[in-house]
Tab-separated table of C-alpha atoms in Angstrom:
chain	number	residue	atom	x	y	z
A	1	MET	CA	0.000	0.000	0.000
A	2	ILE	CA	1.095	3.565	-0.662
A	3	VAL	CA	0.930	4.562	3.019
A	4	LYS	CA	3.216	1.701	4.005
A	5	ARG	CA	5.653	2.647	1.258
A	6	ARG	CA	5.837	6.246	2.499
A	7	LEU	CA	6.268	5.115	6.100
A	8	LEU	CA	9.096	2.743	5.238
A	9	THR	CA	10.824	5.555	3.398
A	10	LEU	CA	10.394	8.066	6.197
A	11	ARG	CA	11.120	5.920	9.241
A	12	CYS	CA	14.787	5.784	8.319
A	13	VAL	CA	15.066	9.483	7.567
A	14	ILE	CA	16.389	11.266	10.639
A	15	LYS	CA	17.213	10.620	14.252
A	16	GLY	CA	18.454	14.105	15.100
A	17	LYS	CA	16.558	17.210	16.161
A	18	VAL	CA	13.955	18.872	14.012
A	19	GLN	CA	14.729	22.581	14.005
A	20	LYS	CA	13.048	25.737	12.795
A	21	LEU	CA	11.991	25.976	9.143
A	22	THR	CA	14.072	28.493	7.220
A	23	SER	CA	14.109	30.004	3.796
A	24	ASN	CA	16.854	27.521	2.946
A	25	LEU	CA	14.156	24.871	2.553
A	26	VAL	CA	13.928	25.351	-1.190
A	27	MET	CA	17.688	25.187	-1.582
A	28	VAL	CA	17.867	21.526	-0.615
A	29	ALA	CA	15.245	20.314	-3.058
A	30	PRO	CA	16.169	19.591	-6.657
A	31	GLN	CA	13.960	21.169	-9.272
A	32	CYS	CA	11.409	18.696	-10.590
A	33	GLU	CA	11.905	19.802	-14.164
A	34	ALA	CA	13.591	22.580	-16.080
A	35	ARG	CA	11.703	25.573	-17.362
A	36	ASP	CA	9.417	24.650	-20.256
A	37	ALA	CA	10.394	26.732	-23.258
A	38	ASN	CA	6.944	26.558	-24.844
A	39	THR	CA	4.824	27.499	-21.843
A	40	ASP	CA	7.228	29.625	-19.794
A	41	THR	CA	6.443	27.283	-16.927
A	42	GLU	CA	8.905	26.863	-14.095
A	43	TYR	CA	8.198	23.645	-12.274
A	44	SER	CA	8.166	23.172	-8.524
A	45	LYS	CA	11.052	21.821	-6.530
A	46	CYS	CA	10.567	18.456	-4.856
A	47	VAL	CA	12.082	16.472	-2.025
A	48	ASP	CA	13.019	12.907	-2.925
A	49	LEU	CA	11.626	10.739	-0.137
A	50	ARG	CA	13.909	7.888	-1.210
A	51	ARG	CA	16.974	9.880	-0.126
A	52	PRO	CA	16.942	10.211	3.672
A	53	HIS	CA	19.583	12.929	3.811
A	54	LYS	CA	17.490	15.096	1.469
A	55	VAL	CA	14.468	14.798	3.728
A	56	LYS	CA	16.609	15.430	6.794
A	57	ARG	CA	17.849	18.687	5.323
A	58	ALA	CA	14.366	19.697	4.162
A	59	ILE	CA	12.417	19.073	7.356
A	60	GLU	CA	13.592	21.930	9.580
A	61	THR	CA	10.293	23.018	10.971
A	62	MET	CA	9.968	23.343	14.717
A	63	ASP	CA	11.634	25.471	17.364
A	64	LYS	CA	13.742	23.567	19.857
A	65	ASP	CA	11.405	21.423	21.851
A	66	SER	CA	11.709	19.059	24.749
A	67	ASN	CA	9.818	16.431	22.775
A	68	VAL	CA	11.497	16.524	19.385
A	69	THR	CA	10.714	12.886	18.637
A	70	GLU	CA	7.006	13.642	18.800
A	71	ALA	CA	7.445	16.517	16.342
A	72	GLN	CA	9.302	14.270	13.927
A	73	THR	CA	6.624	11.617	14.206
A	74	LYS	CA	3.866	14.090	13.365
A	75	ILE	CA	5.669	15.228	10.237
A	76	PHE	CA	6.305	11.666	9.142
A	77	GLU	CA	2.699	10.659	9.709
A	78	ALA	CA	1.323	13.656	7.806
A	79	VAL	CA	3.469	12.866	4.765
A	80	ALA	CA	2.948	9.117	4.958
A	81	ASN	CA	-0.832	9.395	5.291
A	82	THR	CA	-1.347	11.820	2.438
A	83	ARG	CA	-4.341	10.674	0.368
A	84	ILE	CA	-4.307	11.975	-3.179
A	85	ALA	CA	-7.154	12.621	-5.614
A	86	LEU	CA	-6.628	13.329	-9.303
A	87	ILE	CA	-9.147	15.852	-10.675
A	88	VAL	CA	-9.471	15.935	-14.476
A	89	VAL	CA	-11.239	19.171	-15.390
A	90	ASP	CA	-13.615	19.487	-18.354
A	91	PHE	CA	-11.940	17.203	-20.907
A	92	GLN	CA	-15.038	17.512	-23.090
A	93	ASN	CA	-15.618	17.447	-26.827
A	94	ASP	CA	-16.488	21.131	-27.200
A	95	PHE	CA	-13.215	22.159	-25.532
A	96	ILE	CA	-11.186	19.770	-27.681
A	97	SER	CA	-12.618	19.947	-31.193
A	98	GLY	CA	-15.972	21.654	-30.816
A	99	SER	CA	-17.397	25.141	-30.455
A	100	LEU	CA	-14.870	26.363	-27.870
A	101	SER	CA	-11.737	24.468	-28.840
A	102	VAL	CA	-8.793	25.286	-26.587
A	103	LYS	CA	-6.453	24.564	-29.495
A	104	GLU	CA	-7.773	27.638	-31.325
A	105	GLY	CA	-6.638	29.984	-28.559
A	106	SER	CA	-3.490	32.092	-28.634
A	107	ALA	CA	-1.556	29.536	-26.561
A	108	GLY	CA	-1.892	27.018	-29.394
A	109	GLU	CA	-1.937	24.013	-27.054
A	110	ASP	CA	-3.647	20.835	-28.279
A	111	PRO	CA	-5.693	18.937	-25.656
A	112	LEU	CA	-5.377	15.692	-27.602
A	113	ASP	CA	-1.683	15.601	-26.727
A	114	ALA	CA	-2.574	15.251	-23.050
A	115	ILE	CA	-5.063	12.380	-23.227
A	116	PRO	CA	-2.579	9.447	-23.245
A	117	ILE	CA	-0.700	11.001	-20.317
A	118	ILE	CA	-3.921	11.564	-18.363
A	119	ASN	CA	-5.009	7.971	-18.977
A	120	ASP	CA	-1.678	6.711	-17.700
A	121	LEU	CA	-1.903	8.787	-14.516
A	122	ALA	CA	-5.581	8.071	-13.862
A	123	ASN	CA	-4.876	4.356	-13.842
A	124	GLU	CA	-2.137	4.582	-11.202
A	125	GLU	CA	-3.151	2.093	-8.517
A	126	SER	CA	-1.738	4.312	-5.781
A	127	LEU	CA	-4.296	7.065	-6.431
A	128	ASP	CA	-6.989	7.201	-3.784
A	129	MET	CA	-9.613	8.792	-6.044
A	130	VAL	CA	-10.128	10.093	-9.585
A	131	VAL	CA	-12.693	12.817	-10.307
A	132	TYR	CA	-13.763	13.978	-13.769
A	133	THR	CA	-15.619	17.284	-14.043
A	134	GLN	CA	-17.966	18.466	-16.779
A	135	ASP	CA	-19.326	21.840	-17.771
A	136	TRP	CA	-23.040	21.038	-17.997
A	137	HIS	CA	-24.996	24.052	-19.181
A	138	PRO	CA	-28.671	24.628	-19.951
A	139	LYS	CA	-29.226	25.720	-23.555
A	140	ASN	CA	-29.897	29.331	-22.484
A	141	HIS	CA	-26.910	29.679	-20.165
A	142	ILE	CA	-25.872	33.213	-19.295
A	143	SER	CA	-22.343	32.700	-20.642
A	144	PHE	CA	-23.575	32.070	-24.204
A	145	VAL	CA	-23.097	35.061	-26.487
A	146	GLU	CA	-26.076	33.936	-28.554
A	147	ARG	CA	-28.370	34.254	-25.500
A	148	ALA	CA	-26.999	37.457	-23.968
A	149	LYS	CA	-30.108	39.452	-24.922
A	150	ASP	CA	-32.719	36.909	-23.856
A	151	THR	CA	-35.702	38.425	-22.064
A	152	ASP	CA	-34.929	36.778	-18.705
A	153	ARG	CA	-31.758	38.903	-18.337
A	154	MET	CA	-30.864	42.553	-18.842
A	155	LEU	CA	-27.573	44.031	-20.001
A	156	GLU	CA	-26.389	47.461	-18.911
A	157	ASN	CA	-27.330	50.213	-21.360
A	158	GLY	CA	-23.866	50.399	-22.821
A	159	HIS	CA	-24.008	46.756	-23.833
A	160	HIS	CA	-27.667	46.255	-24.699
A	161	ASP	CA	-27.527	47.946	-28.098
A	162	LYS	CA	-24.039	46.771	-28.925
A	163	GLU	CA	-23.323	43.918	-31.305
A	164	LEU	CA	-21.764	41.326	-29.060
A	165	LYS	CA	-19.167	38.739	-29.979
A	166	ALA	CA	-17.473	35.815	-28.283
A	167	PHE	CA	-15.043	36.732	-25.490
A	168	ASP	CA	-16.627	40.138	-24.856
A	169	ALA	CA	-16.830	40.978	-21.152
A	170	VAL	CA	-20.229	42.440	-20.279
A	171	GLN	CA	-22.114	43.700	-17.246
A	172	PHE	CA	-25.624	42.398	-16.618
A	173	GLU	CA	-28.070	44.471	-14.591
A	174	THR	CA	-30.323	41.453	-14.110
A	175	PRO	CA	-28.889	39.361	-12.639
A	176	SER	CA	-26.220	41.710	-11.335
A	177	LEU	CA	-22.937	40.200	-12.505
A	178	LYS	CA	-20.007	40.538	-14.861
A	179	GLN	CA	-19.665	37.830	-17.473
A	180	VAL	CA	-17.301	36.858	-20.259
A	181	LEU	CA	-19.358	35.659	-23.203
A	182	TYR	CA	-18.493	32.443	-25.030
A	183	PRO	CA	-19.929	30.525	-27.964
A	184	SER	CA	-22.606	28.076	-26.890
A	185	HIS	CA	-20.776	25.065	-25.458
A	186	CYS	CA	-21.200	21.947	-23.345
A	187	VAL	CA	-24.996	22.025	-23.472
A	188	GLU	CA	-26.364	19.322	-21.195
A	189	ASN	CA	-26.810	15.916	-22.856
A	190	SER	CA	-25.155	17.099	-26.083
A	191	TRP	CA	-22.147	15.603	-27.887
A	192	GLY	CA	-20.142	18.678	-26.938
A	193	ALA	CA	-20.722	18.081	-23.230
A	194	GLN	CA	-19.524	14.479	-23.310
A	195	LEU	CA	-16.095	13.518	-22.052
A	196	HIS	CA	-13.775	12.751	-24.952
A	197	SER	CA	-14.087	9.142	-26.068
A	198	ASP	CA	-10.322	8.540	-25.854
A	199	LEU	CA	-10.322	9.044	-22.089
A	200	VAL	CA	-9.965	5.686	-20.349
A	201	LEU	CA	-11.689	5.909	-16.985
A	202	PRO	CA	-10.296	3.677	-14.221
A	203	GLY	CA	-12.395	0.803	-12.983
A	204	SER	CA	-12.874	1.962	-9.389
A	205	ASN	CA	-12.894	5.051	-7.162
A	206	VAL	CA	-14.055	7.208	-10.086
A	207	PHE	CA	-16.506	10.077	-9.632
A	208	LEU	CA	-18.179	12.624	-11.909
A	209	ILE	CA	-18.884	16.222	-10.900
A	210	ARG	CA	-20.979	18.560	-13.066
A	211	LYS	CA	-20.868	22.338	-12.855
A	212	GLY	CA	-22.450	25.345	-14.512
A	213	GLU	CA	-25.928	23.846	-14.313
A	214	GLU	CA	-27.596	27.056	-13.104
A	215	THR	CA	-28.883	29.274	-15.928
A	216	HIS	CA	-27.915	32.658	-14.518
A	217	VAL	CA	-24.425	32.086	-13.144
A	218	ASP	CA	-21.245	30.587	-14.566
A	219	SER	CA	-18.984	28.160	-12.731
A	220	TYR	CA	-15.299	28.038	-13.592
A	221	SER	CA	-14.321	26.179	-10.429
A	222	ALA	CA	-15.516	22.664	-9.693
A	223	PHE	CA	-15.996	23.772	-6.073
A	224	ALA	CA	-18.130	26.906	-6.431
A	225	ASP	CA	-20.098	29.126	-8.793
A	226	ASN	CA	-18.517	32.372	-9.958
A	227	ASP	CA	-20.735	34.319	-7.570
A	228	GLY	CA	-19.129	32.525	-4.642
A	229	LYS	CA	-22.005	30.172	-3.956
A	230	GLN	CA	-20.532	26.949	-2.656
A	231	LEU	CA	-21.496	23.858	-4.607
A	232	ASN	CA	-20.025	21.755	-1.786
A	233	GLU	CA	-20.497	18.422	-3.572
A	234	LEU	CA	-16.839	18.136	-4.557
A	235	GLU	CA	-15.493	19.329	-1.209
A	236	LYS	CA	-17.769	16.914	0.650
A	237	LEU	CA	-16.801	14.065	-1.663
A	238	LEU	CA	-13.096	14.627	-1.107
A	239	LYS	CA	-13.310	15.103	2.640
A	240	SER	CA	-15.645	12.144	3.138
A	241	ASN	CA	-12.946	10.008	1.534
A	242	ASN	CA	-10.227	11.557	3.720
A	243	ILE	CA	-8.476	13.122	0.746
A	244	THR	CA	-5.735	15.508	1.859
A	245	ALA	CA	-4.076	16.356	-1.464
A	246	VAL	CA	-5.358	17.223	-4.926
A	247	LEU	CA	-3.552	16.938	-8.242
A	248	CYS	CA	-5.474	18.731	-10.952
A	249	CYS	CA	-5.235	18.842	-14.745
A	250	GLY	CA	-7.487	19.594	-17.685
A	251	LEU	CA	-9.082	22.415	-19.666
A	252	ALA	CA	-8.504	25.179	-19.774
A	253	TYR	CA	-5.381	25.645	-17.674
A	254	ASP	CA	-5.886	29.399	-17.430
A	255	ILE	CA	-9.615	29.308	-16.644
A	256	CYS	CA	-11.372	26.334	-15.033
A	257	VAL	CA	-8.225	24.512	-13.926
A	258	ARG	CA	-6.883	27.684	-12.327
A	259	HIS	CA	-10.096	28.391	-10.422
A	260	THR	CA	-10.474	24.785	-9.285
A	261	LEU	CA	-6.894	24.771	-7.992
A	262	SER	CA	-7.426	28.045	-6.156
A	263	ASP	CA	-10.531	26.757	-4.388
A	264	ALA	CA	-8.909	23.414	-3.553
A	265	SER	CA	-6.098	25.283	-1.825
A	266	LYS	CA	-8.566	27.529	0.029
A	267	HIS	CA	-10.356	24.429	1.305
A	268	GLY	CA	-7.117	23.249	2.883
A	269	PHE	CA	-5.992	20.583	0.434
A	270	LEU	CA	-2.367	20.224	-0.564
A	271	THR	CA	-2.680	21.250	-4.183
A	272	GLY	CA	-0.765	20.775	-7.407
A	273	VAL	CA	-1.302	21.065	-11.149
A	274	ILE	CA	0.016	18.679	-13.781
A	275	ARG	CA	1.039	21.150	-16.457
A	276	ASP	CA	1.617	18.837	-19.425
A	277	CYS	CA	-1.848	17.361	-18.840
A	278	SER	CA	-3.394	20.853	-18.826
A	279	LYS	CA	-3.817	22.996	-21.912
A	280	ALA	CA	-4.247	26.767	-21.884
A	281	PHE	CA	-6.428	28.916	-24.104
A	282	SER	CA	-4.626	32.260	-23.790
A	283	GLN	CA	-0.852	32.537	-23.850
A	284	GLU	CA	-0.983	35.701	-21.750
A	285	MET	CA	-3.318	34.184	-19.171
A	286	ALA	CA	-1.248	30.991	-19.020
A	287	SER	CA	1.768	33.045	-17.994
A	288	ASP	CA	-0.339	34.888	-15.419
A	289	THR	CA	-1.651	31.569	-14.104
A	290	ASN	CA	1.901	30.304	-13.600
A	291	LYS	CA	2.662	33.338	-11.438
A	292	PHE	CA	-0.617	33.049	-9.537
A	293	LEU	CA	-0.103	29.384	-8.671
A	294	ALA	CA	3.445	30.028	-7.493
A	295	SER	CA	2.225	32.862	-5.259
A	296	GLU	CA	-0.410	30.564	-3.714
A	297	LYS	CA	2.095	27.756	-3.014
A	298	ILE	CA	0.330	25.485	-5.485
A	299	ALA	CA	2.821	23.000	-6.908
A	300	ILE	CA	3.423	22.963	-10.668
A	301	LEU	CA	4.496	19.494	-11.797
A	302	ASP	CA	4.996	17.530	-14.977
A	303	ALA	CA	3.364	14.106	-15.363
A	304	SER	CA	6.530	12.173	-14.588
A	305	THR	CA	7.009	13.970	-11.279
A	306	ALA	CA	3.289	13.740	-10.492
A	307	LYS	CA	3.556	9.967	-10.820
A	308	SER	CA	6.445	9.973	-8.340
A	309	VAL	CA	4.322	12.041	-5.940
A	310	ILE	CA	1.383	9.651	-6.322
A	311	ASN	CA	3.648	6.697	-5.602
A	312	GLY	CA	5.140	8.276	-2.499
A	313	GLU	CA	8.612	8.777	-3.941
A	314	LYS	CA	8.655	12.585	-3.932
A	315	ILE	CA	6.841	15.460	-2.284
A	316	PRO	CA	6.579	19.007	-3.684
A	317	ILE	CA	8.348	21.551	-1.527
A	318	GLU	CA	5.081	23.531	-1.313
A	319	TRP	CA	3.340	20.555	0.277
A	320	LEU	CA	6.089	19.899	2.784
A	321	SER	CA	6.143	23.577	3.716
A	322	LYS	CA	2.374	23.614	4.290
A	323	ILE	CA	2.533	20.452	6.393
A	324	CYS	CA	5.236	22.005	8.554
A	325	ASP	CA	3.313	25.286	8.863
A	326	LYS	CA	0.157	23.460	9.931
A	327	LEU	CA	1.956	21.391	12.549
A	328	LYS	CA	3.576	24.490	13.972
A	329	SER	CA	0.229	26.333	13.983
A	330	ASP	CA	-1.454	23.439	15.789
A	331	GLU	CA	1.152	23.642	18.535
A	332	ASP	CA	0.858	27.425	19.040
């Protein structure tokens, strides 16, 4: 089992004192991958759990304490008992080759390239859960440019008489919200809303979450609507299965993946994105997303490193730092 594997790795790590965490933490962890020339992505640094001296140098978390052994044990247990869910966001026909194809965006990234890698990761036996999300919109959804002037909604005066096009940002008076308009996409029960047929779903511990089902509000995140209303289904699902860490990938990296990652982190999960399994629509927004994730201590990994994390061989430095921070906070 994955927990046993992590424990066996960690039990032999250190016998000395655990000291205060310092900024030198990142200096002892090798970079998971070099900067990606195509996406301007700089990947997270990781600690190799198979190398005891690396972990010893990385775990410097507590002030001097009379019961250092207990502190060590807590750190080891937190790492060893990490339960990981893979969330695959919106890998649907319309985002791949349909009305809102990610490939047609300025980033020029093709979702089809990611499918074999996603299938490989999703079928890792060490994963504790796999979740697939779907945009699932009514035919008159408020994000559809074709329906922006329907009678059940009202645009501000400046927009009402304007000829609208896809990707315009508008302000509605009724309901009161800002909205980016998109071509009609992922309409419930349509071909465009279906998961791509090349995805190979694992045989067990697989769940489906649908979002964007309300007519008058969009939902980028799989956790909540854009107006902040909590959907709760995903959070409850993860926590009821004792999930502590989330690895996320999908479409689009700079929109729904970004928002799902942000909410996962806010809900207290150790969080990471698998960049080569995530495709961006906008080159500019992809670069901004990289900076945002780094600022939020959300790990940016490639698929190879993500597999090592799933199998308990490595841990992103962001995760180890958060574990140490939480343990210290619990003691204060």
